[in-house]
Short mmCIF file of C-alpha atoms and ligand atoms in Angstrom, two decimals:
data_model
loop_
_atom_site.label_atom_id
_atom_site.label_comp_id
_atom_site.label_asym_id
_atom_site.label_seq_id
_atom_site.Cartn_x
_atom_site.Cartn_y
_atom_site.Cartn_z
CA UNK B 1 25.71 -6.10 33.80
CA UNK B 2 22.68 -6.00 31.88
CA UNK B 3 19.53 -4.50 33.33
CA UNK B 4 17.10 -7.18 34.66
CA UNK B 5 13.41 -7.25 33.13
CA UNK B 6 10.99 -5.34 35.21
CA UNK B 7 13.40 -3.34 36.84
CA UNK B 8 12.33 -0.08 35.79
CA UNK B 9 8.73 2.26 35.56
CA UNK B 10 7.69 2.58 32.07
CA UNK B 11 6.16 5.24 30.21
CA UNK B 12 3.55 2.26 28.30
CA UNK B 13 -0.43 1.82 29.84
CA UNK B 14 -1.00 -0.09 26.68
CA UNK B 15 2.06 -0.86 24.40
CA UNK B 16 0.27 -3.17 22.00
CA UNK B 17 -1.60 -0.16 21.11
CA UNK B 18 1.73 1.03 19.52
CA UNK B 19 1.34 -1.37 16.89
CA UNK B 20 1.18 -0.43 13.59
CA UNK B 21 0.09 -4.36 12.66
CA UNK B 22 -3.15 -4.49 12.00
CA UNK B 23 -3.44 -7.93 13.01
CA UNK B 24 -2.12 -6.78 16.86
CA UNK B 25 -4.63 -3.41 17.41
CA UNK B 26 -7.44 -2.39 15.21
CA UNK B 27 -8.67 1.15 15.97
CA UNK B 28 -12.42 1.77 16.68
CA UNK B 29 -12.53 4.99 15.07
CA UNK B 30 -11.16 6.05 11.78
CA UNK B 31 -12.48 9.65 12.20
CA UNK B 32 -10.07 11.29 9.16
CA UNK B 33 -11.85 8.60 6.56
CA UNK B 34 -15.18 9.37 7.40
CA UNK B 35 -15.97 9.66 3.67
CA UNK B 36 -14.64 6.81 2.71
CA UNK B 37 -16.03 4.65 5.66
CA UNK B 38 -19.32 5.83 4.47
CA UNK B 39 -18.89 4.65 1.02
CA UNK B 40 -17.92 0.89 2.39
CA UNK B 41 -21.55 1.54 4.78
CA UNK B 42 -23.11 2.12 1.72
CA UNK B 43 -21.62 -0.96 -0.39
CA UNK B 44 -22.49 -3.40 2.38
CA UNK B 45 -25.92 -2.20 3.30
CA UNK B 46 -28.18 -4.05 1.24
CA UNK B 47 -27.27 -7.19 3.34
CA UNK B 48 -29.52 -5.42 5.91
CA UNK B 49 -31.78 -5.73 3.31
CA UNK B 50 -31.81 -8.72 2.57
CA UNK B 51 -29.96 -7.83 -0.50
CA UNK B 52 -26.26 -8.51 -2.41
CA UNK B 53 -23.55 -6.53 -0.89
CA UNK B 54 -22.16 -4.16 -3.72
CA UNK B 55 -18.58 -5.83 -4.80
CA UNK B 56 -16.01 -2.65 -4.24
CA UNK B 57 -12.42 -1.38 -4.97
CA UNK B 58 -10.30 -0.05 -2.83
CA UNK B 59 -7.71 2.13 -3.88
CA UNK B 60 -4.73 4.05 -2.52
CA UNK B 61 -1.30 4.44 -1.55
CA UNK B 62 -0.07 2.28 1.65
CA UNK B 63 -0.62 2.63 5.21
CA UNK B 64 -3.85 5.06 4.59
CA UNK B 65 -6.05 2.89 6.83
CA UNK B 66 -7.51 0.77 3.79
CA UNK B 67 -7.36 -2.35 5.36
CA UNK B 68 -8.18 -0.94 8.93
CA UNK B 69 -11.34 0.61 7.57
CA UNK B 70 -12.64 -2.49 5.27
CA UNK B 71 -12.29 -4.02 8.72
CA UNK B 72 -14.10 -1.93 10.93
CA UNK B 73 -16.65 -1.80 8.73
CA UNK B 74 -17.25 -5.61 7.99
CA UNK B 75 -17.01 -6.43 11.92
CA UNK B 76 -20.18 -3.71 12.69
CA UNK B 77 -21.27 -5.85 9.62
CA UNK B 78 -20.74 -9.12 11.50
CA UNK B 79 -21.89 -7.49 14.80
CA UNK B 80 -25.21 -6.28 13.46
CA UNK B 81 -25.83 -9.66 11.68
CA UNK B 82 -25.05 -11.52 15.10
CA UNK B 83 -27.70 -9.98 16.73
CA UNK B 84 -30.42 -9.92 14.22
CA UNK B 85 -29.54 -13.82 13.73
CA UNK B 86 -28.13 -13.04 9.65
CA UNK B 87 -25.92 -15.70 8.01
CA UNK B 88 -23.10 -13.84 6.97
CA UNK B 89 -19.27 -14.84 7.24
CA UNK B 90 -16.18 -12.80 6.07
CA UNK B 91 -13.53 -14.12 4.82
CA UNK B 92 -10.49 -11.83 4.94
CA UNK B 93 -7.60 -13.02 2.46
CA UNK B 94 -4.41 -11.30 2.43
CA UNK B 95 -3.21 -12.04 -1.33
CA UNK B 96 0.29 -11.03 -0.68
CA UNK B 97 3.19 -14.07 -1.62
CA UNK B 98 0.11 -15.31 -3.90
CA UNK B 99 2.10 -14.30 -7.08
CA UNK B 100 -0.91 -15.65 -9.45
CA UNK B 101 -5.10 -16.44 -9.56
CA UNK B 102 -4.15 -19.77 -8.82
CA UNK B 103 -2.85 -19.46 -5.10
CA UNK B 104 -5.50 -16.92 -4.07
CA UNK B 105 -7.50 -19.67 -5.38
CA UNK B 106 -6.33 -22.50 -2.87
CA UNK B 107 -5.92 -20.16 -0.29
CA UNK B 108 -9.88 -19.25 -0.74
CA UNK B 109 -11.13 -22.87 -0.63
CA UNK B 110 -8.90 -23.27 2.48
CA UNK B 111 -10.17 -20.22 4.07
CA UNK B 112 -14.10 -21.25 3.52
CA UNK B 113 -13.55 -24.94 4.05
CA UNK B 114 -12.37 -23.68 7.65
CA UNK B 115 -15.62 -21.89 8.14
CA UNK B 116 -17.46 -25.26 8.52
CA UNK B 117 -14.73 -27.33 9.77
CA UNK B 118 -12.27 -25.30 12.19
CA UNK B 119 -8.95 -24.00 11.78
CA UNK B 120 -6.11 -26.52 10.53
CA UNK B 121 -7.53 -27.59 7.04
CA UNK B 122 -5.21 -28.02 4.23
CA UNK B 123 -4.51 -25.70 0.93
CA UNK B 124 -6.05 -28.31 -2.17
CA UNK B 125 -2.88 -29.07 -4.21
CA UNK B 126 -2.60 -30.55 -7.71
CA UNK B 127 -5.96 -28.47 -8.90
CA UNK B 128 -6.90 -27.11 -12.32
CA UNK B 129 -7.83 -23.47 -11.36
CA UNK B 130 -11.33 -24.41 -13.10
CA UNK B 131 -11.65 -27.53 -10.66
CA UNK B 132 -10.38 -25.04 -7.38
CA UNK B 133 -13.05 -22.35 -8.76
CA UNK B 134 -16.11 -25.05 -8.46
CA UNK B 135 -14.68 -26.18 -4.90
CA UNK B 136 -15.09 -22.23 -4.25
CA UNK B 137 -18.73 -21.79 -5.70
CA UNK B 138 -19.66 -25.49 -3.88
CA UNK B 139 -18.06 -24.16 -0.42
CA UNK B 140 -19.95 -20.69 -1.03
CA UNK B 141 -23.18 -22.51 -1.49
CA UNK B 142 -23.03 -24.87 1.27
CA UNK B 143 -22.31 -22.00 3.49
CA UNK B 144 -24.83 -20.11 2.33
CA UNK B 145 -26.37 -16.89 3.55
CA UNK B 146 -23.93 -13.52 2.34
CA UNK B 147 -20.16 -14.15 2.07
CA UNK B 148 -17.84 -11.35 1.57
CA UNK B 149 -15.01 -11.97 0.47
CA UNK B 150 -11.89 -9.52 1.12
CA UNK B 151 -8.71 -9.39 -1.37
CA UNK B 152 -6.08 -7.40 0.21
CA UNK B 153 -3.60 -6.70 -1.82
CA UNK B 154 -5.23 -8.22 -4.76
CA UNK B 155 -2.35 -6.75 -6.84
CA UNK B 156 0.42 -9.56 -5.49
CA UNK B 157 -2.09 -11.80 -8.47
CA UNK B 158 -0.29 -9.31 -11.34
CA UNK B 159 -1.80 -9.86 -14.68
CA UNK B 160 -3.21 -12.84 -14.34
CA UNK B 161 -7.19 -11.53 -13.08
CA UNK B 162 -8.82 -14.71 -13.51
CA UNK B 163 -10.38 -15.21 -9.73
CA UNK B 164 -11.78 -11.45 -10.01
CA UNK B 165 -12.83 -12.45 -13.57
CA UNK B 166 -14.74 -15.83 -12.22
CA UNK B 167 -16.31 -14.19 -9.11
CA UNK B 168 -17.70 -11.13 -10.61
CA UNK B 169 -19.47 -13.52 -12.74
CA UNK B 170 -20.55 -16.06 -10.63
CA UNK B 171 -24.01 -16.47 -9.53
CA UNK B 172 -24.30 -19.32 -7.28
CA UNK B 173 -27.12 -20.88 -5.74
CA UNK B 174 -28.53 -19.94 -1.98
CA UNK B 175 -25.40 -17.25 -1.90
CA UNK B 176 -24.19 -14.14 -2.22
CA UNK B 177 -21.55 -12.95 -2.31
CA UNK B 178 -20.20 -9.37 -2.09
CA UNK B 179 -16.05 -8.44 -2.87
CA UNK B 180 -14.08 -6.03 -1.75
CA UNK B 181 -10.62 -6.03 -3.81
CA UNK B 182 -7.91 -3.64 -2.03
CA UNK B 183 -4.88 -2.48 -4.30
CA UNK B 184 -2.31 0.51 -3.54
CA UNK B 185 -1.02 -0.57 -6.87
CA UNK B 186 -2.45 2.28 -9.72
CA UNK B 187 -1.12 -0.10 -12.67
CA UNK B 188 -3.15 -2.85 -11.35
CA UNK B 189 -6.22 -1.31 -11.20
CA UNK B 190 -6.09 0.04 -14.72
CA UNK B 191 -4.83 -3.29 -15.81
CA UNK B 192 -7.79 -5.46 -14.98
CA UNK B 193 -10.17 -6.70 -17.53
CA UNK B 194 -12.68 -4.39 -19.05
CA UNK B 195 -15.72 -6.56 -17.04
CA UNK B 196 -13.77 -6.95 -13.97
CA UNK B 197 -13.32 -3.17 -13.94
CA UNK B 198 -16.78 -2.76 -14.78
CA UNK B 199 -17.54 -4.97 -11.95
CA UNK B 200 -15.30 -4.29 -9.00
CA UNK B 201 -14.38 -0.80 -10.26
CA UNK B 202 -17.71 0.55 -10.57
CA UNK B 203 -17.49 1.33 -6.55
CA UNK B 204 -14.02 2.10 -6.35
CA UNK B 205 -13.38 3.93 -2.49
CA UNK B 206 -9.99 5.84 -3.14
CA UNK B 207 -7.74 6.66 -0.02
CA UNK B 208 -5.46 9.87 -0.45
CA UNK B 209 -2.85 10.17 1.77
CA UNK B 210 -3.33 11.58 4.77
CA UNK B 211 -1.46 15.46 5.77
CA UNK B 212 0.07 16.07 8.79
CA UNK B 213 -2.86 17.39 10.85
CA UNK B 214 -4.48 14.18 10.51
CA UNK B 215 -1.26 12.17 10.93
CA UNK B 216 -1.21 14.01 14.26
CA UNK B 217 -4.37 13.07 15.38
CA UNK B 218 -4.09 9.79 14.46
CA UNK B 219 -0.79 9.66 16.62
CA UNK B 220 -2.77 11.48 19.27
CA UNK B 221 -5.06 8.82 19.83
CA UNK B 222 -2.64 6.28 19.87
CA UNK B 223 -0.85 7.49 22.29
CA UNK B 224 -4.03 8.69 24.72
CA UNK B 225 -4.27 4.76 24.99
CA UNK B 226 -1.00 3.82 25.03
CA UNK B 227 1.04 5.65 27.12
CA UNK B 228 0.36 6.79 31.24
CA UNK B 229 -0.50 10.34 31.79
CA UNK B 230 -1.70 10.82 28.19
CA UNK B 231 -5.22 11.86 27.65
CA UNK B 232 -7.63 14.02 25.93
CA UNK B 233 -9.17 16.97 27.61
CA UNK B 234 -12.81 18.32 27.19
CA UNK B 235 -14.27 15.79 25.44
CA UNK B 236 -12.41 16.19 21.87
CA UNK B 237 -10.10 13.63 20.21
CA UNK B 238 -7.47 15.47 18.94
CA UNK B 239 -4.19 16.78 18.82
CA UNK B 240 -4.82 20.06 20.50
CA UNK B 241 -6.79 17.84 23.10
CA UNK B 242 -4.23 15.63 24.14
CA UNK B 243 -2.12 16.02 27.30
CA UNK B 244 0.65 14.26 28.26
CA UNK B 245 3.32 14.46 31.24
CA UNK B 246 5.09 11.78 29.13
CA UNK B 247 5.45 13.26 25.52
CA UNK B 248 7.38 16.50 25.01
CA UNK B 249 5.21 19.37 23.03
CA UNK B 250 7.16 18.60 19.74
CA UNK B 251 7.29 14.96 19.54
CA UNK B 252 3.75 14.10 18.03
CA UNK B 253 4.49 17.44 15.52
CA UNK B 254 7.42 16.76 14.28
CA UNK B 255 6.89 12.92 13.96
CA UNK B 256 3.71 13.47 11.87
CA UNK B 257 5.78 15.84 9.50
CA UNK B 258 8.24 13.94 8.98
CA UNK B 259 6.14 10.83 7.93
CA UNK B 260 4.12 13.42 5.82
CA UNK B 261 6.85 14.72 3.97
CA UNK B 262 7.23 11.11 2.65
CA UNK B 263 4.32 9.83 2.12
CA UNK B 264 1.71 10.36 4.60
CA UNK B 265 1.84 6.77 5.53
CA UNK B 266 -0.27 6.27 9.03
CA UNK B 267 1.98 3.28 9.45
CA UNK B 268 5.48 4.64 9.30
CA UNK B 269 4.23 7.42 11.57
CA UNK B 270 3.37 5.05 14.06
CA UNK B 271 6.13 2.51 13.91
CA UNK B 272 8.50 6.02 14.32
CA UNK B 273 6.66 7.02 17.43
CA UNK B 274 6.90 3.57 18.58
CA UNK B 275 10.43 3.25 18.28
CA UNK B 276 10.96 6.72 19.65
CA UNK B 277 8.98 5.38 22.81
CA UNK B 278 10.52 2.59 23.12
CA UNK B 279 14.20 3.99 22.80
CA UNK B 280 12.52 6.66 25.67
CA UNK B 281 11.35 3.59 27.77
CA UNK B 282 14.84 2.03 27.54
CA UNK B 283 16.63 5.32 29.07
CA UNK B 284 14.19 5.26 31.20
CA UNK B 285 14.12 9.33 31.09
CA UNK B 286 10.33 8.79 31.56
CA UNK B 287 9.78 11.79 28.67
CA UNK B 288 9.81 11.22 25.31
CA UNK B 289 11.46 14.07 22.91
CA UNK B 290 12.19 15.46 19.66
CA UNK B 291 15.65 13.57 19.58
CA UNK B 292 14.23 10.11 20.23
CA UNK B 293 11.97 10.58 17.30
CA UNK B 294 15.23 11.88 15.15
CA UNK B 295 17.62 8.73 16.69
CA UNK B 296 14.40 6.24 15.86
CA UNK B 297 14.52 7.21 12.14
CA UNK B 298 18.14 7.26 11.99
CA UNK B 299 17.93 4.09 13.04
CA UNK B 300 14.29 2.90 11.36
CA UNK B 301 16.72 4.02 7.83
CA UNK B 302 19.62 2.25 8.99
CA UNK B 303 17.81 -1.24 9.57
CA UNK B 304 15.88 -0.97 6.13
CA UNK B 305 19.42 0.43 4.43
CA UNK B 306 20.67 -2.99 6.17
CA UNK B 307 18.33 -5.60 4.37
CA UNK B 308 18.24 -3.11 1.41
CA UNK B 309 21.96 -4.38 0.72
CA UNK B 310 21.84 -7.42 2.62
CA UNK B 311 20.12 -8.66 -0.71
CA UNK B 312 22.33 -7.55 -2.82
CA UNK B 313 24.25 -9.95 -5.20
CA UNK B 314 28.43 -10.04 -4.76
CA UNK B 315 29.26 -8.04 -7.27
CA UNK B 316 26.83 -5.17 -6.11
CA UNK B 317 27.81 -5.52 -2.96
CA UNK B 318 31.43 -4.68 -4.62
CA UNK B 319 30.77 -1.86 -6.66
CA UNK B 320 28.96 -0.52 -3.57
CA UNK B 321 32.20 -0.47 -1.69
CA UNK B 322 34.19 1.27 -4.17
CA UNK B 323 31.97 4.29 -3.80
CA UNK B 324 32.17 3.87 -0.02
CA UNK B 325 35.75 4.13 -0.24
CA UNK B 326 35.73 6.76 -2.78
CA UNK B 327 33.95 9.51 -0.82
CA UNK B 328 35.73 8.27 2.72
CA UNK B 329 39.48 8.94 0.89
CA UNK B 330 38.14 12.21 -0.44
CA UNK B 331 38.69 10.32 -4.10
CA UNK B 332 36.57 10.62 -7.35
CA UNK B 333 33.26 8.66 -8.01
CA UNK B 334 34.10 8.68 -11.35
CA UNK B 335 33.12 5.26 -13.32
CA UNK B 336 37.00 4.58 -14.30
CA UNK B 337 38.48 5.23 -11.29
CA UNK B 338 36.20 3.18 -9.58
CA UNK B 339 36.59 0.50 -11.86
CA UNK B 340 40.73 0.41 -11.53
CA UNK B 341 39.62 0.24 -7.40
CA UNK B 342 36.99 -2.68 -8.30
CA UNK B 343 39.74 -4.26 -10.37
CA UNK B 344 41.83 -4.42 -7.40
CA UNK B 345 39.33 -5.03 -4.43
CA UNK B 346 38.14 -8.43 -6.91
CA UNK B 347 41.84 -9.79 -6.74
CA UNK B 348 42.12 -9.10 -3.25
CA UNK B 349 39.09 -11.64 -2.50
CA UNK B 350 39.63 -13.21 -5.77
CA UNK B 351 36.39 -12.86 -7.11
CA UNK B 352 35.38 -12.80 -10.77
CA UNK B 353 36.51 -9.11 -12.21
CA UNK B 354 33.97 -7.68 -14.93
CA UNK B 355 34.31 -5.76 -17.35
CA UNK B 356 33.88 -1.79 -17.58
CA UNK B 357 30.54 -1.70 -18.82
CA UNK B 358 29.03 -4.29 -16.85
CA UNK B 359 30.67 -2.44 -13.72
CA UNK B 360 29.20 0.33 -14.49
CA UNK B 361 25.53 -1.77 -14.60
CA UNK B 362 26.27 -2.58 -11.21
CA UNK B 363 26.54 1.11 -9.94
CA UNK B 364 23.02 1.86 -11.80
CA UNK B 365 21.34 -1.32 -10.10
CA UNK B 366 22.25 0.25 -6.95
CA UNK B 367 21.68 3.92 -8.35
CA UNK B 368 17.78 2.01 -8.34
CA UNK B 369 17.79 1.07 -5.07
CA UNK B 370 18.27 4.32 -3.99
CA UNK B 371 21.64 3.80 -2.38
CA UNK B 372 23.80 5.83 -4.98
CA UNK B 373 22.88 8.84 -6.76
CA UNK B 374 24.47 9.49 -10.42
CA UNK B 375 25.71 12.30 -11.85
CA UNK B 376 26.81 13.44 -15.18
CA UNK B 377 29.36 16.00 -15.89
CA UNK B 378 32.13 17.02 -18.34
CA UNK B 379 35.88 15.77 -18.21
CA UNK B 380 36.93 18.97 -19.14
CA UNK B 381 37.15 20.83 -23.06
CA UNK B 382 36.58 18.19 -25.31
CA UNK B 383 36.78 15.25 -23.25
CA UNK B 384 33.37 14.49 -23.20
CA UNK B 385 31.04 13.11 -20.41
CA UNK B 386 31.46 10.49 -17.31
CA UNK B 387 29.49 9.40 -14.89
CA UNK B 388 30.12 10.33 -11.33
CA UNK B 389 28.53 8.16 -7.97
CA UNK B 390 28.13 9.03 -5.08
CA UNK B 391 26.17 7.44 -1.78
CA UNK B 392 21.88 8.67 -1.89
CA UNK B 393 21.81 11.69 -0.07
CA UNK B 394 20.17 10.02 3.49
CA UNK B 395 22.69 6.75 3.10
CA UNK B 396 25.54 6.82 5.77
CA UNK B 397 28.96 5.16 4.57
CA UNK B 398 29.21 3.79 8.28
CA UNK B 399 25.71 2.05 7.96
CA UNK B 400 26.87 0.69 4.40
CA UNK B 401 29.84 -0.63 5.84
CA UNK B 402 28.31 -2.44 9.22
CA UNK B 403 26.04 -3.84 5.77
CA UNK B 404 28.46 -5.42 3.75
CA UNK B 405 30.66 -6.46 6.78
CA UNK B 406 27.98 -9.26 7.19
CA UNK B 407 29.33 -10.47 3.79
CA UNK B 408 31.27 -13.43 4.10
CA UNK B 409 33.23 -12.69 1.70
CA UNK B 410 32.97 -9.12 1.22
CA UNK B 411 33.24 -8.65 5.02
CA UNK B 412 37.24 -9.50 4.20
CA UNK B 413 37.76 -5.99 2.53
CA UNK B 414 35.19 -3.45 4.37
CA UNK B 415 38.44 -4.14 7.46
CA UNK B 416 40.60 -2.49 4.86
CA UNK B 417 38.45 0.30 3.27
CA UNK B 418 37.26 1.55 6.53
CA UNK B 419 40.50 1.73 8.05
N1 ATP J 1 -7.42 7.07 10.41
C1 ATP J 1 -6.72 6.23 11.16
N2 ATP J 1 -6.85 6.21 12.51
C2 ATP J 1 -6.13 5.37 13.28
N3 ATP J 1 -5.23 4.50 12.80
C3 ATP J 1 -5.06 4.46 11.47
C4 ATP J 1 -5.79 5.31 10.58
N4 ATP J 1 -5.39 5.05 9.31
C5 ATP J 1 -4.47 4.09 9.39
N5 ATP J 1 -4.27 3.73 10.68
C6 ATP J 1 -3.32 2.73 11.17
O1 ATP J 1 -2.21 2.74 10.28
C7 ATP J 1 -1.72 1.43 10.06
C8 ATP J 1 -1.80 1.09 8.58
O2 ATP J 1 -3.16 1.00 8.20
P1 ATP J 1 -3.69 -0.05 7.10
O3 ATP J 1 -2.92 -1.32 7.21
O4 ATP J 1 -5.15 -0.11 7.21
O5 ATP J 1 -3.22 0.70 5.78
P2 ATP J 1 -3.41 0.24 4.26
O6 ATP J 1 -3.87 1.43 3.52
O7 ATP J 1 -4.27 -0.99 4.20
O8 ATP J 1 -1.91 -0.10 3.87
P3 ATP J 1 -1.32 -1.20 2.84
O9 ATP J 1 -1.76 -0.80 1.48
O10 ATP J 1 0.16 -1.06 3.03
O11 ATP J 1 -1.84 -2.54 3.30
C9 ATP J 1 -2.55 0.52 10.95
O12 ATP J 1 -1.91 0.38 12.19
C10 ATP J 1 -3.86 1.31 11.12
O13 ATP J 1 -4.48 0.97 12.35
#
């Protein structure tokens, strides 16, 4: 039978706090981007002024707090203008699915015709961009007051710049307006237009990633809220700090190094610990350890390995199970003996059967998507080169076959090749 909810203790106070979404828990205190935070002060200060907030870029790889700290420091923004009585509204626009100018654009007039009017107001559709940019400078100046406007991940518009082109320009009546662009995407930002660089660029905040000392603290406070029996002692707020009758010495340690030896990414740190908690919670051992951490990212890499080849076309899907098959009989990766196995797997499911070459494009698709690694190496004297495959390092034949056995069709033959 299986366990009833709310039958057990838990190790949670606060599980939400577990959450690397940004949307679900935003952190007070960003103590490790101090610099950076200081930067974003500095940009938005002249509204206290009375003044134009300074449009700003910000740069740097993902989950290094970009969006957390634009946040935090727009709402003491917000809160400060609240009190002194200040018009200022921000709009925050995640740009991601917007694959051009144009949808940021109708997303924009959406977002400030919502300001006046309440949530539930409809994207314009059927627009020139040039007609959607004056329903953006008319909403902006019936608003009035300071509007800053926040682009995260501005890159999703590609080449196509014209909204950061228009509003760096724009100089509307009764308004101003301040932007803060936010890219992890290098190209991007050396892509835009000379004047939107020398616009939005001019402040550009970069985030490095962060090491594992401050991936630890990070986790520290996290868990100081989120768990029972976790808290800091003598005043400071980190890692040494922290006791816990819930967390073993090693978990915080070794999950901060092991996101750090990717790449630093606060979120994947925190979505490991979370995991590791919650596969802790589930035993219901009351302690969480070194080997929930290592079973959370087995399983963390076996979920993303899923969708990674869950989205892969047929005839990937195919050549991907020749390899399987190859290294689980102890056979060669090589491309022709892989093919002869492709040529038969195809008339087993009667699929279409190409040709050598275009096989062999196949394996380096998925030699791309980091699921096979390629090697070359000689056939012996005078035979020249082939190509061998094998699985990536980190990719488990099991997990690629519990993948592909969601095939419909594909499913048929991973019976077969396992066996
Ligand atoms: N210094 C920090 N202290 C506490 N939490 C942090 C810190 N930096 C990042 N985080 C947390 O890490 C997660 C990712 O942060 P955020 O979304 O701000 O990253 P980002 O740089 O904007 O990433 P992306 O480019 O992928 O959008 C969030 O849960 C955020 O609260």
């Amino acid at each position: 039978m299986t366990q009833g909810f709310g039958d057990r203790d838990t190790i949670y106070e606060d599980i939400d706090v577990l959450e690397a979404d940004v949307g679900k828990y935003k952190p007070t205190d960003l103590p490790e981007r101090e610099e950076e935070l200081d930067k974003i002060h500095m940009a938005l200060r002249p509204v206290t002024m009375d003044g134009s907030p300074r449009d700003i870029l910000v740069y740097g790889p993902t989950g290094q707090g970009k969006t957390a700290g634009v946040q935090l420091k727009s709402e003491q923004l917000q809160e400060w203008a609240n009190q002194e009585g200040v018009q200022l509204e921000v709009i925050h626009l995640p740009c991601k699915g917007a694959d051009r100018s144009y949808h940021v654009l109708t997303r924009l007039v959406k977002e400030l015709r919502e300001v006046r009017k309440g949530q539930g107001v409809d994207e314009p559709s059927g627009y020139q961009r040039k007609r959607l940019f004056e329903m953006v400078l008319d909403e902006l100046e019936t608003i009035g007051g300071t509007v800053i406007i926040i682009l995260d991940e501005i890159d999703a518009i590609g080449e196509d710049d014209y909204i950061l082109y228009e509003l760096s320009r724009a100089n509307p009546d009764d308004v101003k307006i301040g932007i803060i662009g936010i890219t992890n995407d290098l190209q991007f930002r050396n892509n835009l237009d000379a004047d939107v660089r020398s616009s939005l660029g001019q402040r550009e905040i970069t985030f490095n990633p962060y090491n594992a000392n401050h991936l630890q603290n990070i986790l520290a406070r996290r868990t100081a809220q989120a768990l029972r029996d976790t808290h800091f002692e003598d005043g400071d707020e980190d890692f040494t700090h922290l006791k816990s009758d819930v967390l073993e010495d090693g978990t915080i340690p070794l999950t901060a190094s092991l996101a750090a030896q990717e790449t630093g990414d606060a979120r994947q740190a925190i979505e490991l610990l979370s995991y590791a908690c919650d596969l802790a919670d589930d035993e219901g051992v009351g302690m969480v350890g070194e080997r929930h951490v290592r079973a959370a990212k087995e399983e963390i890499e076996r979920e993303a390995l899923i969708d990674t080849i869950g989205a892969e076309t047929t005839q990937r899907k195919i050549a991907l199970l020749t390899v399987v098959s190859a290294e689980l009989n102890g056979a060669t990766g090589e491309t022709t003996a892989l093919h002869q196995l492709y040529s038969d797997l195809c008339e087993y499911i009667d699929a279409n059967e190409l040709k050598q070459h275009t096989f062999r494009e196949k394996l380096n698709d998925l030699v791309h998507s980091n699921v096979l690694s390629k090697d070359r190496h000689g056939r012996g004297r005078g035979q020249g080169m082939s190509n061998m495959y094998t699985l990536a390092g980190d990719v488990n034949p099991d997990s690629v076959l519990d993948a592909l056995e969601d095939d419909s069709r594909v499913g048929h033959i991973v019976e077969v090749i396992g066996s």
